[in-house]
PDB file of C-alpha atoms in Angstrom:
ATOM      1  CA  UNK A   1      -3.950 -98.862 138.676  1.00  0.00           C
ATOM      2  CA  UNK A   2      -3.750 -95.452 140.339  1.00  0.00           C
ATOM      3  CA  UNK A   3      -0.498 -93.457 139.444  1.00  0.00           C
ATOM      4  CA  UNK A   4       1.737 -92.369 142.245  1.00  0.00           C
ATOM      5  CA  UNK A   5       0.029 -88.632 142.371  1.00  0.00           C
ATOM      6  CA  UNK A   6      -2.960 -89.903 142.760  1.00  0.00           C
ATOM      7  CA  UNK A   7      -1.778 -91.425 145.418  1.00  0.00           C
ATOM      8  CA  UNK A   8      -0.384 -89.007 146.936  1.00  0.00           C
ATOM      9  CA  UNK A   9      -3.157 -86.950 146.582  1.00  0.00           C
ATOM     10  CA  UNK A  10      -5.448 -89.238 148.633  1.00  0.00           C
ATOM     11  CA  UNK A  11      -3.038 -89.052 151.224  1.00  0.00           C
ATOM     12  CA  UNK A  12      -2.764 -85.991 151.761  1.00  0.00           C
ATOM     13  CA  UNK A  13      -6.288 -84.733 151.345  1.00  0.00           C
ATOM     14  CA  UNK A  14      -7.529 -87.619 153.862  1.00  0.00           C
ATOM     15  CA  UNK A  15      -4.484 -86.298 156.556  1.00  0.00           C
ATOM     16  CA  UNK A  16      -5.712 -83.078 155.960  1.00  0.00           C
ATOM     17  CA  UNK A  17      -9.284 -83.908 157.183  1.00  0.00           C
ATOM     18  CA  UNK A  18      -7.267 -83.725 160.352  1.00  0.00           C
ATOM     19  CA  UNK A  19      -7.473 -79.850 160.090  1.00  0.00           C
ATOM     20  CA  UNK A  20     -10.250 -79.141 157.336  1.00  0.00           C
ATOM     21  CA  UNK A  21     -12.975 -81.112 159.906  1.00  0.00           C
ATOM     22  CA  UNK A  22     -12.015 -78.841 162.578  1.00  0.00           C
ATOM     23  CA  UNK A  23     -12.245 -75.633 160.773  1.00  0.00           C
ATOM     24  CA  UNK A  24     -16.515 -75.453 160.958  1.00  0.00           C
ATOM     25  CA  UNK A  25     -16.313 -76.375 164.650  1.00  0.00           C
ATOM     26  CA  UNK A  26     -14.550 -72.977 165.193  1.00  0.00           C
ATOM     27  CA  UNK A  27     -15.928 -70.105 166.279  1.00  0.00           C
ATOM     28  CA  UNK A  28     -14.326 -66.282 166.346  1.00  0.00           C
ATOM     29  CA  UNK A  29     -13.725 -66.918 169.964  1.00  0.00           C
ATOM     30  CA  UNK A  30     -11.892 -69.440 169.626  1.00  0.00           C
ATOM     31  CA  UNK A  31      -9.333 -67.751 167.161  1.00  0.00           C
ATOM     32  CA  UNK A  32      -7.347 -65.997 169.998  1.00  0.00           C
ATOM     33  CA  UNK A  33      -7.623 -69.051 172.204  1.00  0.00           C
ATOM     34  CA  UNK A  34      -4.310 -70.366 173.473  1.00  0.00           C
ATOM     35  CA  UNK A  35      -2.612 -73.442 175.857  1.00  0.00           C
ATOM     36  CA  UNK A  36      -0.324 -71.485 178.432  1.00  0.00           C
ATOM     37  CA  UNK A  37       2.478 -71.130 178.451  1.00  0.00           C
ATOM     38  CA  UNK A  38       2.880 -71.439 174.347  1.00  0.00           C
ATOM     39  CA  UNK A  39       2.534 -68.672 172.387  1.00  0.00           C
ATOM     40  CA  UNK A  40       0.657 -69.906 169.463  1.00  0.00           C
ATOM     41  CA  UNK A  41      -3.171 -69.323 169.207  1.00  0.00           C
ATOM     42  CA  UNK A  42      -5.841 -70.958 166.531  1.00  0.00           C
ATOM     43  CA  UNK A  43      -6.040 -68.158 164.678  1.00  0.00           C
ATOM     44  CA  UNK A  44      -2.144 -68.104 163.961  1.00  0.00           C
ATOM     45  CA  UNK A  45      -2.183 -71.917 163.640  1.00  0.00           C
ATOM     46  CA  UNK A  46      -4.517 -71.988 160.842  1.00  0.00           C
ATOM     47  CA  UNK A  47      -2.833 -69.026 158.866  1.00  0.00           C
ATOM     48  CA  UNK A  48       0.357 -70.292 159.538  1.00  0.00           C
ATOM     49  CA  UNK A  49      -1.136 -74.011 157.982  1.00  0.00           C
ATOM     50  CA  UNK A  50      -2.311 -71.956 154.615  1.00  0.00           C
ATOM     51  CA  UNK A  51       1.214 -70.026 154.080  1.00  0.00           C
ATOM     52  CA  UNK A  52       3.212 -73.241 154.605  1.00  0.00           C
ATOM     53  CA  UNK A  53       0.761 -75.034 152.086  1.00  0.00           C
ATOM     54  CA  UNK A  54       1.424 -71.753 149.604  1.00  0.00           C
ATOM     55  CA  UNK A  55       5.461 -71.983 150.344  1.00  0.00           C
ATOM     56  CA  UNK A  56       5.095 -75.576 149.573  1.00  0.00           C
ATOM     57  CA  UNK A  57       3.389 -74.924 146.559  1.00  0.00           C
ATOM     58  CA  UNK A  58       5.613 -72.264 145.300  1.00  0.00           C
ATOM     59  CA  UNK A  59       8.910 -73.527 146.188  1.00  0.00           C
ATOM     60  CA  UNK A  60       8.818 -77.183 146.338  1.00  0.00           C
ATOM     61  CA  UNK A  61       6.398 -77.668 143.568  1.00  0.00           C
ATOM     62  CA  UNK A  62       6.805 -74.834 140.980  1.00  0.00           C
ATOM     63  CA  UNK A  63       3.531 -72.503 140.982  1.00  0.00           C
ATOM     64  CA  UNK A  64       5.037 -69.514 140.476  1.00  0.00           C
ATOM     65  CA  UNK A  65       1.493 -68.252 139.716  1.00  0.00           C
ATOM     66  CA  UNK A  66       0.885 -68.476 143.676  1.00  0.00           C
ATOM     67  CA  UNK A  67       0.860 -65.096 145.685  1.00  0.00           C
ATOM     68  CA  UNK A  68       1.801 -65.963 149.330  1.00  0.00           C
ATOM     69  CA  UNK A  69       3.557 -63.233 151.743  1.00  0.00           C
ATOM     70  CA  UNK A  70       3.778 -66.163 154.475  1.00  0.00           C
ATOM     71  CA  UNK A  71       3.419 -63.919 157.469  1.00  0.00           C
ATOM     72  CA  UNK A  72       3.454 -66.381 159.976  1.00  0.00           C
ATOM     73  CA  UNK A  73       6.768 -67.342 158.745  1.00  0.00           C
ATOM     74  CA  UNK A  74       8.213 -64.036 158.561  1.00  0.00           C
ATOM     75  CA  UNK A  75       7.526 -62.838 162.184  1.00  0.00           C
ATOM     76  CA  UNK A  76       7.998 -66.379 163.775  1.00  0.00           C
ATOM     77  CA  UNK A  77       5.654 -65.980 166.527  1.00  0.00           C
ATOM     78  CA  UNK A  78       1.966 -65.237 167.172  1.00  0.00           C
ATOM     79  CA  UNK A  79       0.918 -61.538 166.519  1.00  0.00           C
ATOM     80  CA  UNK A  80      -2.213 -61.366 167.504  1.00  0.00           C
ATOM     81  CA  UNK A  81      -3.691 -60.562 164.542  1.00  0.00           C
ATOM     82  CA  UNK A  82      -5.255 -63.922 162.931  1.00  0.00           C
ATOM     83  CA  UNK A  83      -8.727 -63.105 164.480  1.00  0.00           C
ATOM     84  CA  UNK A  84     -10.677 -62.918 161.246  1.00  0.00           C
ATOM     85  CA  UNK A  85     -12.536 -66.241 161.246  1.00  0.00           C
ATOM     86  CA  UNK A  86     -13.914 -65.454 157.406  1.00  0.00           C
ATOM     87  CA  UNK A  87     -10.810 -64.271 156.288  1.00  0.00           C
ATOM     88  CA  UNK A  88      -8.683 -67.194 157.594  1.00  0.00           C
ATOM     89  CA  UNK A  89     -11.317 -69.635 156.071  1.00  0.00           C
ATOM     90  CA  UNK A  90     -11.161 -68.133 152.648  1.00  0.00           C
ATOM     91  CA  UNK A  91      -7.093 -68.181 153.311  1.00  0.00           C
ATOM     92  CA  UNK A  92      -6.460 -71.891 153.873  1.00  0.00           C
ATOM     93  CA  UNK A  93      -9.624 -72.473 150.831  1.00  0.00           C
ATOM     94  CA  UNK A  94      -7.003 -70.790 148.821  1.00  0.00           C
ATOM     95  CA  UNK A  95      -4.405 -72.602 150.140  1.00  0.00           C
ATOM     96  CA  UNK A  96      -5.702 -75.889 149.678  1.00  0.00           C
ATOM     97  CA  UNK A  97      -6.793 -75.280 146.270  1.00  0.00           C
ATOM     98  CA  UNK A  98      -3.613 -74.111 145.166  1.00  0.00           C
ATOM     99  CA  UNK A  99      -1.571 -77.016 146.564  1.00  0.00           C
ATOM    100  CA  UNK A 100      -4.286 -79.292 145.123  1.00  0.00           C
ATOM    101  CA  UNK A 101      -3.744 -77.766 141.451  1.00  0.00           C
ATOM    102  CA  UNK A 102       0.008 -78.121 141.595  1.00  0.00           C
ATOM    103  CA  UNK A 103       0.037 -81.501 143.188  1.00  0.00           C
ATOM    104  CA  UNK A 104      -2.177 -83.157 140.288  1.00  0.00           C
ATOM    105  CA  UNK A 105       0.145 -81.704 137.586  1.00  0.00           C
ATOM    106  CA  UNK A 106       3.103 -83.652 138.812  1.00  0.00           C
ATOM    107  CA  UNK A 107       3.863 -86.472 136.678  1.00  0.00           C
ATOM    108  CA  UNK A 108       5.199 -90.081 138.620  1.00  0.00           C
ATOM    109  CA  UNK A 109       8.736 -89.404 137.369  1.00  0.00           C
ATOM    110  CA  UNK A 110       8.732 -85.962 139.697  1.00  0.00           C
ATOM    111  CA  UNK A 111       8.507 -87.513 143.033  1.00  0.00           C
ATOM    112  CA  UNK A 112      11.849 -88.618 142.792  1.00  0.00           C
ATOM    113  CA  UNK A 113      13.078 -84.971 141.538  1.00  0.00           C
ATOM    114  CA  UNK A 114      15.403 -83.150 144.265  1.00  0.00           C
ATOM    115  CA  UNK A 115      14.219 -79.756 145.566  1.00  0.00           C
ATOM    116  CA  UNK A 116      16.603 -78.179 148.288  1.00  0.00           C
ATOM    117  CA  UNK A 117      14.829 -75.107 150.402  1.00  0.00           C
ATOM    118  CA  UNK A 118      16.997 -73.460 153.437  1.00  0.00           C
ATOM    119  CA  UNK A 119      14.409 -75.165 156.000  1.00  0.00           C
ATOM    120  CA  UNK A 120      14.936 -78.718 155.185  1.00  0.00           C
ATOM    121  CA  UNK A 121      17.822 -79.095 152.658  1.00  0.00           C
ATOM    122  CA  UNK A 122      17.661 -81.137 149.803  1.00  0.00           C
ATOM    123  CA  UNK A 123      14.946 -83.872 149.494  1.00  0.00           C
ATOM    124  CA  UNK A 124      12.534 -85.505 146.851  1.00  0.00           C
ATOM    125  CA  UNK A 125       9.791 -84.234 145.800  1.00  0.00           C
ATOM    126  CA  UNK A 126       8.386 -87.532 147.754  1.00  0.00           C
ATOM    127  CA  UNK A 127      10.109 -86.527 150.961  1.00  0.00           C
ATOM    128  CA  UNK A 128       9.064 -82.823 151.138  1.00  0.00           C
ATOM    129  CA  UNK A 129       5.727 -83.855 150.164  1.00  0.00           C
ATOM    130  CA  UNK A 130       5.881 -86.123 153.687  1.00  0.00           C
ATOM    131  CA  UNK A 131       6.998 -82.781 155.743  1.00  0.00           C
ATOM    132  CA  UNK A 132       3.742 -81.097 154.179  1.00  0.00           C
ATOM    133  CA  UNK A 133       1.358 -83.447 155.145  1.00  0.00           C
ATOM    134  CA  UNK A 134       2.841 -83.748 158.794  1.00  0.00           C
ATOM    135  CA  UNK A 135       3.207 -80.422 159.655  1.00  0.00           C
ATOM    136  CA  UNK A 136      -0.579 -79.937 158.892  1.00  0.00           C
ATOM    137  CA  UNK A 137      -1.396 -82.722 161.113  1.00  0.00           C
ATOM    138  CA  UNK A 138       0.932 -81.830 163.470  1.00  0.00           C
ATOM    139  CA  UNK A 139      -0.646 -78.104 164.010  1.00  0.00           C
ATOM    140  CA  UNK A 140      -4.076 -79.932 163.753  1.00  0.00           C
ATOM    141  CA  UNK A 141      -3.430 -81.702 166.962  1.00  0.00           C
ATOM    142  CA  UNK A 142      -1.834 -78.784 168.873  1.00  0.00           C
ATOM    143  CA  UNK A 143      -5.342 -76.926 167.449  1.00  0.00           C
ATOM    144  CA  UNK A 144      -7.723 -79.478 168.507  1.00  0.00           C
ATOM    145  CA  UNK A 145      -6.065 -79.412 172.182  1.00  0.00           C
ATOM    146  CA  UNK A 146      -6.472 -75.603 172.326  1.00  0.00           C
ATOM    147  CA  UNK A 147      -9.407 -75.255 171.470  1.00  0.00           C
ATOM    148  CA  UNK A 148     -10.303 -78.251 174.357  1.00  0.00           C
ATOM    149  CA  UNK A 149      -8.357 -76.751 176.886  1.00  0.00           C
ATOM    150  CA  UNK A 150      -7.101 -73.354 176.104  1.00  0.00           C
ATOM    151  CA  UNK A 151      -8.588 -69.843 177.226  1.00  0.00           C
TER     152      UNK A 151
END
């Protein structure tokens, strides 16, 4: 029988797939591509999907150990500077890998720990993990429609 992190951990790396399966479809073109008139482009989605996975990490999971200045987060809108298609690739790697390492060191009894953040209040460990995994999903979709009809 598979314990609940394991679990979890299938979960979220097959809702993922959402956004990892889309990543070698895009080009450096693409990257600055947006859907008029909102402001977001590929290239910020996919940062901004690697700092929330390092926040995440960090503050709802405990790796201290993670470096993340989540600039996506800090300015709130798209700068025009995620146009990098290498470096945003290796970012959301990192990302993924870090998120991965924390998730499989949580025992079953720590899904049902509290964490409160200022963006969501105070949830389980269960919960929050449920905001991760849609807001990945959730840019995947608005990235997949950009890139279909944007310019």
């Amino acid at each position: 029988m598979k314990s609940k992190t394991q679990l979890f951990i299938e979960l979220w790396e097959e809702a993922r797939t959402r956004f990892s399966n889309q990543l070698s479809n895009i080009t450096q073109e693409d990257l600055s591509k947006k859907l008029l008139p909102a402001p977001n482009s590929i290239g910020f989605l996919i940062r901004h999907v690697g700092d929330v996975e390092l926040l995440f990490a960090k503050n709802v999971f405990g790796a201290q150990d993670v470096k993340v200045i989540a600039k996506t987060v800090i300015a709130q809108k798209d700068t025009g500077e995620w146009t990098n298609l290498t470096e945003l690739l290796e970012y959301v790697e990192y990302s993924f890998q870090m998120l991965g390492s924390v998730l499989e060191k949580q025992q079953d009894k720590d899904w049902e720990a509290t964490v409160t953040t200022k963006e969501f209040g105070t949830k389980t460990k269960a919960e929050a993990f449920g905001r991760i995994v849609s807001h990945t999903v959730h840019h995947s979709g608005q990235m997949a429609i950009i890139k279909k009809y944007g310019s």
